[in-house]
Coordinates of C-alpha atoms and ligand atoms in Angstrom, one line a residue:
M1 CA 79.8 90.7 97.7
M2 CA 78.7 93.3 100.2
Q3 CA 79.2 97.0 99.5
L4 CA 80.3 99.6 102.0
Y5 CA 79.8 103.3 101.4
H6 CA 83.1 104.6 102.6
A7 CA 85.3 107.6 103.2
P8 CA 88.8 106.9 104.7
A9 CA 88.7 109.9 107.1
S10 CA 85.4 109.0 108.8
P11 CA 85.9 107.6 112.3
F12 CA 82.6 105.7 111.9
V13 CA 83.7 104.1 108.7
R14 CA 86.9 103.2 110.4
K15 CA 85.1 101.3 113.1
V16 CA 83.6 99.1 110.4
M17 CA 87.0 98.7 108.6
I18 CA 88.7 97.8 111.9
V19 CA 86.1 95.1 112.6
L20 CA 86.6 93.7 109.1
Q21 CA 90.3 93.7 109.5
E22 CA 90.1 92.0 112.9
A23 CA 87.9 89.4 111.3
G24 CA 90.3 88.9 108.5
R25 CA 87.4 89.6 106.1
A26 CA 88.2 92.9 104.4
D27 CA 87.7 90.9 101.2
A28 CA 84.0 90.6 102.0
V29 CA 83.2 94.1 101.0
T30 CA 83.6 96.3 98.0
L31 CA 84.3 99.9 99.1
I32 CA 82.4 102.6 97.3
A33 CA 83.7 106.1 97.9
A34 CA 81.0 108.5 99.2
S35 CA 81.1 111.9 100.7
G36 CA 78.6 114.5 102.0
T37 CA 78.0 117.1 104.7
P38 CA 75.2 117.9 107.0
V39 CA 73.9 120.3 104.4
D40 CA 74.4 118.2 101.3
P41 CA 74.4 114.4 101.1
G42 CA 76.7 114.7 98.1
S43 CA 77.4 111.2 96.7
I44 CA 75.9 109.3 99.7
P45 CA 73.0 107.3 98.2
L46 CA 69.8 108.4 100.0
D47 CA 68.0 105.2 98.9
R48 CA 70.6 103.3 101.0
N49 CA 70.5 105.7 104.0
P50 CA 67.8 108.4 104.0
L51 CA 69.9 110.3 106.6
G52 CA 72.6 110.8 104.0
K53 CA 75.4 109.5 106.2
I54 CA 78.2 107.0 106.0
P55 CA 78.9 104.2 106.7
A56 CA 76.1 102.3 105.0
L57 CA 76.5 98.6 104.2
V58 CA 74.6 96.9 101.4
R59 CA 74.2 93.2 102.2
E60 CA 74.4 90.4 99.6
D61 CA 70.6 90.2 99.5
G62 CA 70.4 94.0 98.7
G63 CA 69.2 95.2 102.1
A64 CA 71.0 98.2 103.5
L65 CA 72.2 98.7 107.1
Y66 CA 73.3 101.8 108.9
D67 CA 74.8 103.3 111.2
S68 CA 78.2 102.1 112.4
R69 CA 76.8 100.5 115.6
V70 CA 74.3 98.5 113.6
I71 CA 76.8 97.5 110.9
C72 CA 79.5 96.5 113.4
R73 CA 77.0 94.4 115.3
Y74 CA 75.8 92.8 112.1
L75 CA 79.4 91.9 111.1
D76 CA 80.1 90.5 114.5
D77 CA 77.1 88.2 114.1
L78 CA 78.0 87.3 110.5
F79 CA 81.6 86.4 111.3
D80 CA 81.0 85.2 114.9
L81 CA 83.7 87.6 116.2
G82 CA 82.7 87.8 119.9
L83 CA 83.1 91.6 120.1
Y84 CA 80.0 91.9 122.3
P85 CA 80.1 89.8 125.5
G86 CA 77.0 88.1 126.8
G87 CA 75.0 88.8 129.9
A88 CA 75.5 91.8 132.1
R89 CA 79.0 92.4 130.6
L90 CA 77.4 93.7 127.4
W91 CA 76.2 97.0 128.9
P92 CA 79.6 98.4 129.8
V93 CA 80.7 97.6 126.2
L94 CA 77.8 99.4 124.7
T95 CA 78.2 102.4 127.1
L96 CA 81.9 102.8 126.3
E97 CA 81.1 102.4 122.6
A98 CA 78.5 105.2 122.9
T99 CA 81.1 107.3 124.8
A100 CA 83.7 106.8 122.0
D101 CA 81.1 107.5 119.3
G102 CA 80.2 110.7 121.2
I103 CA 83.8 111.8 121.1
A104 CA 83.9 111.1 117.4
D105 CA 80.6 112.8 116.7
A106 CA 81.6 116.0 118.5
A107 CA 84.9 116.1 116.6
V108 CA 83.2 115.5 113.3
L109 CA 80.8 118.3 114.0
M110 CA 83.7 120.6 114.9
R111 CA 85.2 119.7 111.5
Y112 CA 82.0 120.6 109.7
E113 CA 81.8 123.8 111.7
S114 CA 85.3 124.7 110.5
V115 CA 85.0 123.7 106.8
V116 CA 81.3 123.8 106.0
R117 CA 79.6 126.6 108.0
P118 CA 80.1 130.0 106.4
A119 CA 82.3 132.2 108.6
E120 CA 79.6 134.8 109.2
F121 CA 77.4 132.1 110.9
R122 CA 80.0 130.6 113.2
Y123 CA 79.2 130.4 116.9
P124 CA 82.3 130.0 119.0
D125 CA 80.4 128.9 122.1
W126 CA 78.9 126.0 120.1
M127 CA 82.4 124.9 119.1
A128 CA 83.6 125.2 122.7
G129 CA 80.7 123.1 123.9
Q130 CA 81.6 120.3 121.5
S131 CA 85.2 120.5 122.6
A132 CA 84.2 120.3 126.2
K133 CA 82.2 117.2 125.5
I134 CA 85.3 115.6 124.2
D135 CA 87.4 116.6 127.2
R136 CA 84.8 115.4 129.7
A137 CA 84.5 112.0 127.9
L138 CA 88.3 111.5 127.7
D139 CA 88.6 112.4 131.4
A140 CA 85.8 109.8 132.2
V141 CA 87.6 107.1 130.2
E142 CA 90.9 107.9 132.0
A143 CA 89.1 107.9 135.4
R144 CA 86.8 104.9 135.1
W145 CA 87.5 102.7 132.1
L146 CA 91.2 101.7 132.1
S147 CA 90.5 98.4 133.8
H148 CA 88.0 97.6 131.0
L149 CA 90.5 98.6 128.4
A150 CA 93.0 96.2 129.9
G151 CA 90.6 93.3 129.1
P152 CA 90.0 91.5 125.8
V153 CA 89.4 93.4 122.6
D154 CA 85.7 94.2 122.2
M155 CA 83.6 96.7 120.2
S156 CA 84.1 99.5 122.7
Q157 CA 87.8 99.4 122.3
I158 CA 87.6 99.4 118.6
A159 CA 85.2 102.5 118.7
L160 CA 87.5 104.2 121.2
A161 CA 90.6 103.6 119.0
A162 CA 88.7 105.0 115.9
A163 CA 87.7 108.1 117.9
L164 CA 91.2 108.7 119.3
G165 CA 92.7 108.2 115.8
Y166 CA 90.3 110.8 114.5
L167 CA 91.4 113.3 117.2
D168 CA 95.0 112.8 116.2
F169 CA 94.1 113.2 112.5
R170 CA 91.9 116.3 112.7
Q171 CA 92.7 117.9 116.1
P172 CA 96.5 117.3 116.7
E173 CA 96.5 120.6 118.6
R174 CA 94.3 119.1 121.3
T175 CA 97.2 117.0 122.8
W176 CA 94.6 114.8 124.5
R177 CA 97.4 112.6 125.9
D178 CA 98.4 115.3 128.4
G179 CA 97.1 114.4 131.8
R180 CA 95.7 111.1 130.6
P181 CA 98.7 108.7 130.8
G182 CA 96.6 105.5 131.1
L183 CA 94.6 106.3 128.0
A184 CA 97.7 107.3 126.1
Q185 CA 99.5 104.1 127.0
W186 CA 96.5 102.0 126.0
F187 CA 96.1 103.7 122.6
A188 CA 99.8 103.4 121.9
G189 CA 99.5 99.6 122.3
F190 CA 96.2 99.3 120.4
A191 CA 97.4 101.5 117.5
E192 CA 100.1 98.9 116.7
R193 CA 97.4 96.3 115.8
P194 CA 97.5 95.4 112.1
S195 CA 93.8 96.4 111.9
M196 CA 94.7 99.9 113.0
Q197 CA 97.7 100.2 110.7
A198 CA 95.6 99.0 107.7
T199 CA 92.9 101.5 108.3
A200 CA 94.8 104.8 109.2
A201 CA 93.6 107.9 107.3
G202 CA 95.8 110.5 105.7
Ligands
LIG1 C1 86.7 114.2 107.7 O1 87.2 114.5 106.6 O2 87.1 114.7 108.8 C2 85.4 113.4 107.6 C3 85.1 112.7 106.4 C4 83.9 112.0 106.4 C5 83.1 111.8 107.5 C6 83.5 112.4 108.7 C7 84.6 113.2 108.8

């Protein structure tokens, strides 16, 4: 049995969990609760991931994989899921996945800034810079990626859904749907998938 170091709120863990659910193979991993922060790896095992980050996946042969992009690609290969198209169609999928992960990354950093960084060290411009990254990325998806989102489910869509779900969870005040009707409509449909329902945090 594989082991997945896991926290339900992490959008990067959620990518992996959505992939497992889409594969119908959630039974293939044992979940191990793990938590840490940028300043303290906490219960995240450094012998599995020296970066002290989740998700980390321990394979049946004992080898560990990280980060979410590597793990998802491994699971796609293991279960033959077809989440990464072949040929030139791969590059848009990886680019949109990177865009989605960038949204999630900025939002997670904002969360740490709010709950981990001592108040006397806070830097509002840094928070605003992360928030602007999210806005620009969402605008780019609305402007250029809706036709891709109308296509078959792939890894970029799963990553985007995990990122948007995290915004709803941790930044409900952002009201990211305003001015982005195409993205809002796409997410409303994707969020109904059983894989999304089974992996919602909070
Ligand atoms: C959160 O609680 O927002 C969170 C937890 C784990 C990883 C990233 C974010």
